[in-house]
Coordinates of C-alpha atoms and ligand atoms in Angstrom, one line a residue:
M1 CA -4.5 -26.3 -13.3
S2 CA -5.7 -29.5 -11.7
A3 CA -5.2 -31.1 -8.4
T4 CA -3.5 -33.9 -10.4
A5 CA -0.9 -31.4 -11.5
V6 CA -0.4 -30.5 -7.9
S7 CA 0.1 -34.1 -7.0
N8 CA 2.5 -34.7 -9.9
T9 CA 5.1 -32.6 -8.2
Q10 CA 4.9 -34.6 -5.0
A11 CA 4.5 -38.2 -3.9
K12 CA 1.6 -40.3 -5.2
Y13 CA -0.7 -39.2 -2.5
K14 CA -0.2 -35.6 -1.7
L15 CA -0.5 -34.8 2.0
D16 CA 0.2 -31.2 2.6
T17 CA 2.8 -30.0 5.1
E18 CA 0.1 -29.0 7.5
E19 CA -0.3 -32.6 8.5
K20 CA 3.3 -32.9 9.7
P21 CA 4.8 -30.8 12.5
S22 CA 6.0 -27.8 10.6
L23 CA 9.7 -26.9 10.8
K24 CA 8.8 -23.3 10.8
Y25 CA 6.1 -23.6 13.5
P26 CA 7.3 -26.6 15.6
N27 CA 5.0 -25.7 18.5
E28 CA 1.9 -26.0 16.5
K29 CA -0.2 -29.1 16.9
P30 CA -0.2 -31.2 13.7
K31 CA -3.8 -32.0 13.0
K32 CA -5.6 -31.2 9.8
Q33 CA -4.6 -32.6 6.4
Q34 CA -5.2 -31.4 2.9
L35 CA -5.2 -34.2 0.4
F36 CA -5.5 -34.8 -3.3
E37 CA -5.4 -38.4 -4.2
E38 CA -4.1 -39.0 -7.7
T39 CA -6.6 -40.3 -10.3
P40 CA -6.1 -44.1 -10.6
L41 CA -4.6 -44.9 -14.0
V42 CA -7.3 -47.3 -15.1
V43 CA -10.0 -44.7 -14.2
A44 CA -8.1 -42.0 -16.2
V45 CA -7.9 -44.3 -19.2
I46 CA -11.5 -45.2 -19.1
T47 CA -12.5 -41.6 -18.6
Y48 CA -10.6 -40.5 -21.7
I49 CA -12.1 -43.4 -23.7
G50 CA -15.6 -42.3 -22.5
Y51 CA -15.0 -38.8 -23.7
G52 CA -13.5 -40.2 -26.9
V53 CA -16.7 -42.2 -27.6
L54 CA -18.9 -39.2 -26.9
V55 CA -16.8 -37.0 -29.3
V56 CA -16.9 -39.6 -32.1
F57 CA -20.7 -39.9 -31.7
G58 CA -20.9 -36.1 -31.6
Y59 CA -19.1 -35.9 -35.0
I60 CA -21.4 -38.6 -36.4
R61 CA -24.5 -36.7 -35.2
D62 CA -23.1 -33.4 -36.6
M63 CA -22.6 -35.1 -40.0
M64 CA -26.2 -36.4 -39.8
R65 CA -27.4 -32.9 -39.1
L66 CA -25.3 -31.6 -42.0
Y67 CA -26.9 -34.1 -44.4
K68 CA -30.4 -33.5 -42.9
F69 CA -30.8 -37.0 -41.5
E70 CA -31.3 -35.3 -38.1
R71 CA -32.9 -32.0 -37.4
T72 CA -30.6 -29.3 -36.1
K73 CA -32.1 -27.8 -32.9
G74 CA -29.3 -25.6 -31.7
A75 CA -28.2 -22.2 -33.0
K76 CA -26.3 -22.5 -36.2
E77 CA -23.4 -20.4 -37.5
A78 CA -24.5 -18.3 -40.4
G79 CA -21.3 -19.4 -42.2
R80 CA -20.9 -15.9 -43.8
K81 CA -17.9 -15.9 -46.1
G82 CA -14.9 -14.0 -44.8
F83 CA -16.4 -13.8 -41.2
V84 CA -14.8 -15.7 -38.3
P85 CA -17.3 -17.9 -36.4
L86 CA -19.1 -16.1 -33.6
Y87 CA -18.9 -19.0 -31.2
S88 CA -15.9 -21.1 -30.6
D89 CA -16.2 -24.3 -32.5
F90 CA -15.3 -26.7 -29.7
E91 CA -17.5 -25.0 -27.2
S92 CA -20.6 -25.2 -29.3
F93 CA -19.7 -28.8 -30.3
Y94 CA -19.3 -29.7 -26.6
T95 CA -22.6 -28.0 -25.6
R96 CA -24.6 -29.5 -28.5
N97 CA -23.3 -33.1 -28.2
L98 CA -22.2 -33.7 -24.7
Y99 CA -23.8 -31.1 -22.3
M100 CA -27.3 -31.3 -23.9
R101 CA -27.5 -35.0 -23.1
I102 CA -27.4 -34.4 -19.4
R103 CA -28.6 -30.8 -19.2
D104 CA -31.4 -31.7 -16.8
C105 CA -28.8 -32.0 -14.0
W106 CA -28.2 -28.3 -14.0
N107 CA -30.4 -25.1 -13.7
R108 CA -33.1 -26.9 -11.7
P109 CA -35.7 -24.4 -10.7
I110 CA -36.4 -24.2 -7.0
A111 CA -39.6 -23.3 -5.3
S112 CA -38.5 -22.7 -1.7
V113 CA -35.8 -21.2 0.5
A114 CA -32.4 -22.8 -0.1
G115 CA -32.2 -24.2 3.4
A116 CA -31.1 -27.7 4.6
E117 CA -34.0 -28.9 2.5
I118 CA -35.2 -27.5 -0.8
E119 CA -38.2 -27.9 -3.1
L120 CA -37.2 -28.7 -6.7
M121 CA -39.7 -28.1 -9.5
E122 CA -40.2 -31.0 -11.8
R123 CA -39.3 -30.5 -15.5
V124 CA -40.2 -32.6 -18.4
T125 CA -38.7 -32.7 -21.9
E126 CA -39.9 -34.3 -25.1
D127 CA -36.9 -33.6 -27.2
Y128 CA -34.0 -35.0 -25.2
N129 CA -33.3 -31.9 -23.1
W130 CA -33.3 -29.3 -25.9
T131 CA -36.4 -27.7 -24.4
M132 CA -37.9 -28.3 -20.9
T133 CA -41.2 -27.5 -19.4
T134 CA -41.8 -26.9 -15.7
T135 CA -44.8 -28.8 -14.3
T136 CA -46.6 -27.9 -11.1
N137 CA -45.1 -30.9 -9.2
K138 CA -42.5 -30.1 -6.5
T139 CA -40.2 -32.5 -4.7
K140 CA -38.7 -31.8 -1.3
V141 CA -35.2 -33.0 -1.0
I142 CA -32.1 -32.6 1.2
N143 CA -30.0 -29.8 -0.2
M144 CA -26.3 -30.6 -0.4
G145 CA -25.5 -27.9 -2.9
S146 CA -26.1 -24.4 -1.5
Y147 CA -23.4 -22.4 0.3
N148 CA -25.5 -22.0 3.3
Y149 CA -22.7 -22.8 5.7
L150 CA -24.2 -21.4 8.9
G151 CA -27.8 -22.1 8.0
F152 CA -28.8 -18.4 7.8
G153 CA -30.5 -19.2 4.4
E154 CA -33.9 -19.4 6.1
C155 CA -37.2 -17.7 5.8
E156 CA -38.1 -17.4 9.4
G157 CA -36.4 -16.5 12.7
L158 CA -34.7 -13.4 13.9
C159 CA -32.7 -12.5 10.8
T160 CA -35.8 -12.8 8.5
N161 CA -38.0 -10.8 10.9
Q162 CA -35.4 -8.0 11.2
A163 CA -34.9 -8.0 7.4
V164 CA -38.6 -7.7 6.8
S165 CA -38.8 -4.8 9.3
A166 CA -35.9 -3.0 7.5
M167 CA -37.7 -3.4 4.2
K168 CA -40.9 -2.1 5.7
E169 CA -39.1 1.0 7.0
C170 CA -36.7 1.7 4.1
G171 CA -38.1 -0.1 1.1
V172 CA -36.4 -2.8 -1.0
S173 CA -34.0 -0.5 -2.8
T174 CA -32.4 2.9 -2.3
C175 CA -32.8 3.5 -6.0
S176 CA -29.6 5.4 -6.2
S177 CA -25.8 4.9 -6.0
R178 CA -24.0 5.7 -2.7
M179 CA -22.4 8.8 -4.3
E180 CA -25.7 10.3 -5.1
I181 CA -28.4 9.7 -2.5
G182 CA -28.3 6.0 -2.0
M183 CA -26.0 5.8 1.1
S184 CA -28.2 4.7 4.0
S185 CA -27.4 4.9 7.7
L186 CA -27.9 1.1 7.7
Q187 CA -25.1 0.7 5.1
K188 CA -22.8 2.9 7.3
Q189 CA -23.5 0.7 10.3
L190 CA -22.9 -2.5 8.2
E191 CA -19.5 -1.2 7.0
S192 CA -18.3 -0.5 10.5
M193 CA -19.6 -3.8 11.7
V194 CA -17.8 -5.7 8.9
A195 CA -14.5 -3.8 9.7
R196 CA -14.9 -4.8 13.4
F197 CA -15.8 -8.4 12.5
V198 CA -12.7 -9.0 10.4
G199 CA -10.3 -6.8 12.4
K200 CA -9.6 -4.0 9.9
E201 CA -9.7 -0.3 10.2
D202 CA -12.5 0.2 7.6
A203 CA -14.7 -1.6 5.1
V204 CA -16.7 -0.9 2.0
C205 CA -19.7 -3.0 1.1
L206 CA -21.1 -3.5 -2.4
G207 CA -24.2 -5.1 -3.8
M208 CA -22.5 -8.1 -5.5
G209 CA -19.6 -10.3 -4.5
F210 CA -18.6 -10.9 -8.1
A211 CA -18.5 -7.2 -8.8
T212 CA -16.6 -6.5 -5.7
N213 CA -13.6 -8.5 -7.1
S214 CA -14.0 -7.6 -10.7
T215 CA -14.3 -3.8 -10.1
C216 CA -12.2 -3.3 -7.0
I217 CA -9.0 -5.0 -8.2
P218 CA -8.8 -2.6 -11.2
S219 CA -9.2 0.3 -8.8
L220 CA -6.2 -0.9 -6.8
I221 CA -3.7 -1.8 -9.5
G222 CA -3.1 -1.0 -13.1
P223 CA -0.5 -1.0 -15.9
G224 CA 3.0 -1.2 -14.6
C225 CA 1.9 -3.4 -11.7
C226 CA 2.4 -7.1 -11.2
L227 CA -0.4 -9.4 -10.1
V228 CA 0.5 -13.0 -8.9
S229 CA -2.6 -15.2 -8.9
D230 CA -3.3 -18.7 -7.8
E231 CA -4.3 -20.7 -10.9
L232 CA -7.6 -21.8 -9.4
N233 CA -8.8 -18.3 -8.5
H234 CA -12.4 -17.6 -9.0
A235 CA -13.7 -16.1 -12.3
S236 CA -14.4 -12.8 -10.6
L237 CA -10.7 -12.5 -9.5
V238 CA -9.6 -13.5 -13.0
L239 CA -11.9 -10.9 -14.6
G240 CA -10.7 -8.2 -12.2
S241 CA -7.1 -9.1 -12.8
R242 CA -7.6 -8.9 -16.6
L243 CA -9.5 -5.6 -16.4
S244 CA -6.8 -4.0 -14.3
G245 CA -4.2 -4.0 -17.1
A246 CA -1.6 -5.3 -14.7
K247 CA 0.8 -8.0 -15.8
V248 CA -0.7 -11.3 -14.5
Y249 CA 1.5 -14.2 -13.5
V250 CA 0.0 -17.5 -12.3
F251 CA 1.4 -19.9 -9.8
K252 CA 0.4 -23.5 -9.2
H253 CA -2.5 -24.0 -6.9
N254 CA -1.5 -23.5 -3.2
D255 CA 2.1 -24.4 -4.1
M256 CA 4.6 -22.2 -2.2
V257 CA 7.6 -23.3 -4.2
S258 CA 5.8 -22.2 -7.4
L259 CA 4.7 -18.9 -5.8
E260 CA 8.2 -18.0 -4.6
K261 CA 9.6 -18.8 -8.1
V262 CA 7.0 -16.7 -9.8
L263 CA 7.5 -13.8 -7.4
K264 CA 11.3 -14.0 -7.7
D265 CA 11.3 -14.2 -11.5
A266 CA 8.8 -11.3 -11.8
I267 CA 10.8 -9.1 -9.5
V268 CA 14.2 -9.9 -11.0
Q269 CA 12.8 -9.3 -14.6
G270 CA 10.8 -6.2 -13.7
Q271 CA 8.3 -4.8 -16.3
P272 CA 8.3 -6.3 -19.7
R273 CA 10.7 -4.7 -22.3
T274 CA 11.8 -1.8 -20.0
H275 CA 12.8 -4.0 -17.0
R276 CA 11.8 -1.1 -14.7
P277 CA 10.8 -2.1 -11.2
W278 CA 7.1 -2.8 -10.8
K279 CA 4.9 -0.1 -9.3
K280 CA 3.2 -2.6 -7.1
V281 CA 3.3 -6.4 -6.7
I282 CA 0.1 -8.0 -5.3
I283 CA -0.6 -11.7 -4.5
V284 CA -4.2 -12.7 -5.0
V285 CA -5.5 -15.8 -3.3
E286 CA -8.7 -17.3 -1.9
G287 CA -9.4 -18.6 1.6
I288 CA -11.2 -21.8 0.6
Y289 CA -11.2 -22.9 -3.0
S290 CA -14.8 -23.9 -3.9
M291 CA -14.0 -26.6 -6.5
E292 CA -11.2 -28.3 -4.6
G293 CA -12.2 -27.7 -0.9
S294 CA -8.6 -26.7 -0.3
I295 CA -7.6 -24.0 2.2
V296 CA -4.9 -21.4 1.4
K297 CA -1.6 -21.8 3.1
L298 CA -1.9 -18.4 4.6
K299 CA 1.1 -18.4 7.0
E300 CA 3.5 -19.3 4.2
I301 CA 2.0 -16.8 1.9
I302 CA 2.3 -14.0 4.5
E303 CA 6.0 -14.9 4.9
L304 CA 6.6 -14.7 1.2
K305 CA 4.7 -11.5 0.8
K306 CA 6.9 -9.9 3.5
K307 CA 10.1 -11.3 2.0
Y308 CA 9.3 -9.9 -1.4
K309 CA 7.6 -6.7 -0.3
A310 CA 4.3 -7.6 -2.0
Y311 CA 0.7 -6.8 -1.1
L312 CA -1.8 -9.6 -0.3
Y313 CA -5.4 -9.7 -1.5
L314 CA -7.4 -12.4 0.2
D315 CA -10.9 -13.5 -1.1
E316 CA -12.7 -15.0 1.8
A317 CA -16.0 -15.7 0.0
H318 CA -16.2 -19.3 1.3
S319 CA -14.1 -19.0 4.5
I320 CA -15.7 -16.0 6.2
G321 CA -18.2 -17.3 8.8
A322 CA -17.3 -20.9 8.0
L323 CA -13.8 -21.2 9.4
G324 CA -12.1 -20.1 12.7
P325 CA -13.3 -20.6 16.3
T326 CA -15.5 -17.4 16.0
G327 CA -16.2 -17.6 12.3
R328 CA -13.7 -14.8 11.3
G329 CA -12.4 -16.9 8.5
V330 CA -9.1 -18.3 7.4
V331 CA -7.0 -15.5 9.1
E332 CA -8.4 -16.5 12.5
Y333 CA -8.2 -20.2 11.6
F334 CA -4.5 -20.0 11.2
G335 CA -4.0 -17.5 14.0
C336 CA -2.6 -14.9 11.7
S337 CA -3.0 -11.1 12.2
P338 CA -5.4 -9.3 10.0
S339 CA -2.8 -6.6 9.6
D340 CA -0.7 -9.0 7.6
V341 CA -3.4 -9.2 4.9
D342 CA -3.6 -5.9 3.1
V343 CA -6.9 -6.3 1.4
M344 CA -9.5 -8.7 2.9
M345 CA -12.4 -9.4 0.6
G346 CA -15.5 -11.5 1.3
T347 CA -19.0 -12.1 0.2
F348 CA -22.3 -12.3 2.1
T349 CA -23.9 -14.9 -0.2
K350 CA -22.5 -17.8 1.7
S351 CA -22.3 -17.8 5.5
F352 CA -24.7 -14.9 6.0
G353 CA -27.5 -16.1 3.7
A354 CA -27.7 -12.7 2.0
A355 CA -26.1 -10.9 -1.0
G356 CA -23.1 -8.6 -1.7
G357 CA -19.5 -8.4 -1.0
Y358 CA -17.0 -6.3 1.1
I359 CA -13.5 -5.1 1.0
A360 CA -11.9 -4.5 4.4
A361 CA -8.5 -2.7 4.7
N362 CA -6.9 0.4 6.0
K363 CA -9.0 3.5 5.8
N364 CA -7.1 5.1 3.0
I365 CA -7.4 2.0 0.8
V366 CA -11.1 1.7 1.6
D367 CA -11.8 5.4 0.8
H368 CA -9.9 5.0 -2.5
I369 CA -12.1 2.0 -3.4
R370 CA -15.3 3.9 -2.3
S371 CA -14.6 6.6 -4.8
L372 CA -12.9 4.7 -7.6
S373 CA -14.5 1.2 -7.8
H374 CA -17.1 1.1 -10.6
A375 CA -19.4 -1.0 -8.5
S376 CA -19.3 1.6 -5.8
A377 CA -19.6 4.7 -8.0
Y378 CA -22.0 3.5 -10.8
S379 CA -24.2 0.9 -9.1
A380 CA -27.1 1.3 -6.7
A381 CA -26.3 1.0 -3.0
M382 CA -27.2 -2.2 -1.2
S383 CA -30.8 -3.1 -0.4
P384 CA -31.8 -2.3 3.2
A385 CA -33.4 -5.7 3.7
V386 CA -30.2 -7.4 2.5
I387 CA -28.1 -5.2 4.8
Q388 CA -30.2 -6.0 7.7
Q389 CA -30.0 -9.8 7.0
I390 CA -26.2 -9.5 7.0
M391 CA -26.1 -7.4 10.2
S392 CA -28.4 -9.7 12.1
S393 CA -26.6 -12.8 11.1
M394 CA -23.2 -11.2 11.8
S395 CA -24.3 -10.1 15.2
I396 CA -25.5 -13.6 16.0
I397 CA -22.1 -15.0 14.9
M398 CA -20.4 -12.5 17.2
G399 CA -22.8 -13.3 20.1
E400 CA -24.0 -9.7 20.2
D401 CA -27.6 -10.8 20.2
G402 CA -27.0 -12.0 23.7
T403 CA -27.3 -15.7 22.9
D404 CA -24.9 -18.5 22.0
N405 CA -26.7 -19.3 18.8
G406 CA -23.7 -18.3 16.7
Q407 CA -21.4 -20.5 18.6
I408 CA -23.9 -23.4 18.3
R409 CA -24.0 -22.9 14.5
L410 CA -20.3 -22.8 14.2
K411 CA -19.9 -25.9 16.3
Q412 CA -22.6 -27.7 14.4
L413 CA -21.0 -27.0 11.0
K414 CA -17.6 -28.2 12.3
D415 CA -19.1 -31.4 13.7
N416 CA -21.1 -32.0 10.5
V417 CA -18.0 -31.5 8.3
R418 CA -15.9 -33.9 10.4
Y419 CA -18.5 -36.6 10.6
F420 CA -19.4 -36.4 6.9
R421 CA -15.8 -36.4 5.7
E422 CA -14.8 -39.3 7.9
K423 CA -17.7 -41.5 6.7
I424 CA -17.1 -40.6 3.0
Q425 CA -13.5 -41.5 3.2
D426 CA -14.3 -44.7 5.1
M427 CA -16.6 -45.7 2.3
G428 CA -13.7 -45.4 -0.2
F429 CA -14.7 -42.4 -2.2
I430 CA -11.9 -40.1 -3.5
I431 CA -12.4 -36.7 -2.1
Y432 CA -10.3 -33.6 -2.3
G433 CA -9.5 -30.8 0.0
H434 CA -8.9 -29.8 3.6
D435 CA -10.3 -31.6 6.6
A436 CA -11.8 -28.4 7.9
S437 CA -13.4 -27.3 4.6
P438 CA -17.3 -27.4 4.5
I439 CA -16.9 -28.0 0.7
I440 CA -16.3 -31.6 0.0
P441 CA -15.8 -32.6 -3.7
I442 CA -16.4 -36.3 -4.4
L443 CA -14.6 -37.4 -7.6
L444 CA -16.8 -39.0 -10.3
Y445 CA -14.3 -38.9 -13.2
M446 CA -16.3 -40.5 -16.0
P447 CA -18.8 -38.4 -18.1
A448 CA -21.6 -41.0 -17.9
K449 CA -21.3 -41.0 -14.1
I450 CA -21.9 -37.3 -13.8
A451 CA -25.6 -37.6 -14.8
A452 CA -26.1 -41.0 -13.2
F453 CA -24.8 -39.8 -9.8
S454 CA -27.1 -36.8 -9.9
H455 CA -30.2 -38.8 -11.0
E456 CA -29.6 -41.6 -8.5
L457 CA -29.2 -39.3 -5.6
L458 CA -32.2 -37.3 -6.6
K459 CA -34.3 -40.5 -6.6
R460 CA -33.2 -41.0 -3.0
G461 CA -34.2 -37.5 -2.0
V462 CA -30.8 -35.8 -2.2
A463 CA -30.0 -32.8 -4.4
V464 CA -26.3 -32.4 -5.3
V465 CA -24.3 -30.1 -7.6
V466 CA -22.3 -32.0 -10.2
V467 CA -19.4 -30.3 -12.0
G468 CA -17.6 -31.3 -15.2
F469 CA -15.4 -29.9 -17.9
P470 CA -14.8 -26.9 -18.5
A471 CA -15.3 -26.0 -14.9
T472 CA -12.9 -28.9 -13.9
P473 CA -10.1 -30.6 -15.8
I474 CA -11.6 -33.0 -18.3
I475 CA -11.0 -36.2 -16.3
E476 CA -11.8 -34.8 -12.9
S477 CA -15.6 -34.4 -12.9
R478 CA -16.9 -34.3 -9.5
S479 CA -19.8 -33.6 -7.2
R480 CA -19.5 -30.8 -4.7
F481 CA -21.1 -31.3 -1.4
C482 CA -21.6 -28.2 0.8
L483 CA -22.2 -28.9 4.5
S484 CA -24.4 -26.6 6.5
A485 CA -25.0 -26.1 10.2
A486 CA -28.7 -26.5 9.3
H487 CA -28.2 -30.2 8.3
T488 CA -29.4 -32.4 11.1
P489 CA -27.6 -35.6 12.0
E490 CA -30.6 -37.5 10.5
M491 CA -30.3 -35.7 7.2
I492 CA -26.6 -36.4 7.0
D493 CA -27.2 -40.1 7.8
K494 CA -29.8 -40.3 5.0
V495 CA -27.3 -38.7 2.6
L496 CA -24.6 -41.2 3.7
V497 CA -26.9 -44.2 3.1
A498 CA -27.8 -42.9 -0.3
L499 CA -24.2 -42.3 -1.2
D500 CA -23.2 -45.8 0.0
E501 CA -25.8 -47.3 -2.3
V502 CA -25.1 -45.0 -5.3
G503 CA -21.3 -45.5 -4.8
D504 CA -21.7 -49.3 -5.1
K505 CA -24.2 -49.1 -7.9
L506 CA -22.0 -46.7 -10.0
Q507 CA -18.7 -48.2 -8.7
L508 CA -17.4 -44.9 -7.4
K509 CA -15.4 -46.1 -4.5
Y510 CA -12.1 -45.7 -6.2
S511 CA -9.8 -44.8 -3.4
K512 CA -6.6 -46.8 -3.0
M513 CA -5.5 -44.7 -0.1
R514 CA -8.5 -45.8 2.0
P515 CA -10.0 -48.9 0.4
A516 CA -13.8 -49.1 0.8
R517 CA -15.2 -50.3 4.1
P518 CA -18.9 -50.9 4.9
L519 CA -20.7 -47.8 6.0
K520 CA -20.6 -47.8 9.8
L521 CA -24.1 -46.8 10.8
D522 CA -26.7 -48.5 12.9
E523 CA -28.6 -51.1 10.9
S524 CA -31.9 -49.4 12.0
I525 CA -30.7 -46.2 10.3
K526 CA -29.6 -48.0 7.2
N527 CA -32.9 -49.8 6.9
K528 CA -34.9 -46.6 7.5
F529 CA -33.2 -44.9 4.6
K530 CA -32.6 -47.9 2.3
Y531 CA -33.9 -47.3 -1.2
E532 CA -33.2 -50.5 -3.0
Ligands
PLP1 C1 -14.1 -17.2 -4.4 C2 -15.3 -16.4 -4.8 N1 -15.2 -15.1 -4.9 C3 -16.3 -14.3 -5.3 C4 -17.5 -15.0 -5.6 C5 -18.7 -14.1 -6.1 O1 -19.6 -14.0 -5.1 P1 -21.2 -13.7 -5.3 O2 -21.7 -15.0 -5.7 O3 -21.6 -13.4 -3.9 O4 -21.3 -12.7 -6.3 C6 -17.6 -16.3 -5.5 C7 -18.9 -17.0 -5.8 O5 -19.1 -18.1 -5.6 C8 -16.5 -17.1 -5.1 O6 -16.5 -18.4 -5.0

């Protein structure tokens, strides 16, 4: 489902209810808005034409390969009679003829810590991106792509020093699963710290965020259960839902009318064929959606879950550490009670600059996951150095290191997000998402602009992540900017000047809601960072 689909059900420009004083919560200050500007018609038409041209050329090239006018460099289907093709036809067509042209924009090798700046290794190709060779040249650029929200992705300072000490004391790995002899005292401390941080009775921590979702959901629900999932949920949630064997129903992204309808229908109908009541009904949502920058409407979801006696599973991968006055995520941001969220999931790869994931819940749920989740039972326990990195960064966020460093980082992230968002909107770019989200997608739409945007910004010393189909709807290609507390005002200004130039050059300032205005920055700053 796309953001456009969301906006189709509403007015032309969709401003979420959060902007207006809510009828349900009249005393709440109306402040933040969550917007999805509709794709301008002309842009949509040109984008489809662009893809059309690429597809036509793709078929011509495929024909040339068939008749040996052009050498086939990709893997070929063996074409064995009676066998179905191994790869889906369109997927391999798309990869061969569209993705290959601009493959250099992805998988760039890095040679440094993924901090506010990053060193990219140069790659060269002599066969139009089919093969690439890494040279010894490195370029230092501003990193706008990593999920390093609080700036803990660093290779010096307290967290790094403590992680190194933990590694010296306990080694890199426990070389065993927690059920055998891999459970370290460090991991026990981490689990109780996480439970305390998010306000739950207990927590279990696992070595990988993806595996936390994909293996814990199947340990919680199974056949005869009903799982109601936001259509933009992350692949790990989708995989976990499918592996569980539960019946999965999907509702429109962050759309409470759709959620209520899906819940009501599922409960009225009961299980397929037998119409027996469901064993369990569980709603699965994320805190911040990483492709849209939208924030879950938690209060409304909690009301619905109570009304329909469902459970709530909340994935806070992007919101934990990045939202809320003390970094406790979307629950704190909306002033909700952690007791209203049955299962709180999160990852350590983003705000904590580490690795792994957690599930925080009541003790009996957590104990159940500890013994039944495949990632807990069959995978090695977490690395001591990684555990220490998480504990050190979490104690800084909580102020338990005796400094206000955590508060400073949280404030810096908030200021950076507000400043960057305002300037981007002023310049006339179409962006998606919530005002408080550190993820800011800028819409590029046309396939040719995906690569041009990435290349032009790289020339100006800025590395960005660009995303296109199939990760987004076909006409909604975008670039996803991730703000960090580690970005200095000077870095952000440099990115803004670069964006202003590239936006004009590639004609990306499409917004009708906020028509383009000149970038409001000191002339001296503009001149300092000017490229052209
Ligand atoms: C919402 C969500 N859940 C889970 C994950 C998986 O986490 P990890 O990358 O730590 O394995 C991600 C990854 O980006 C995510 O965005």
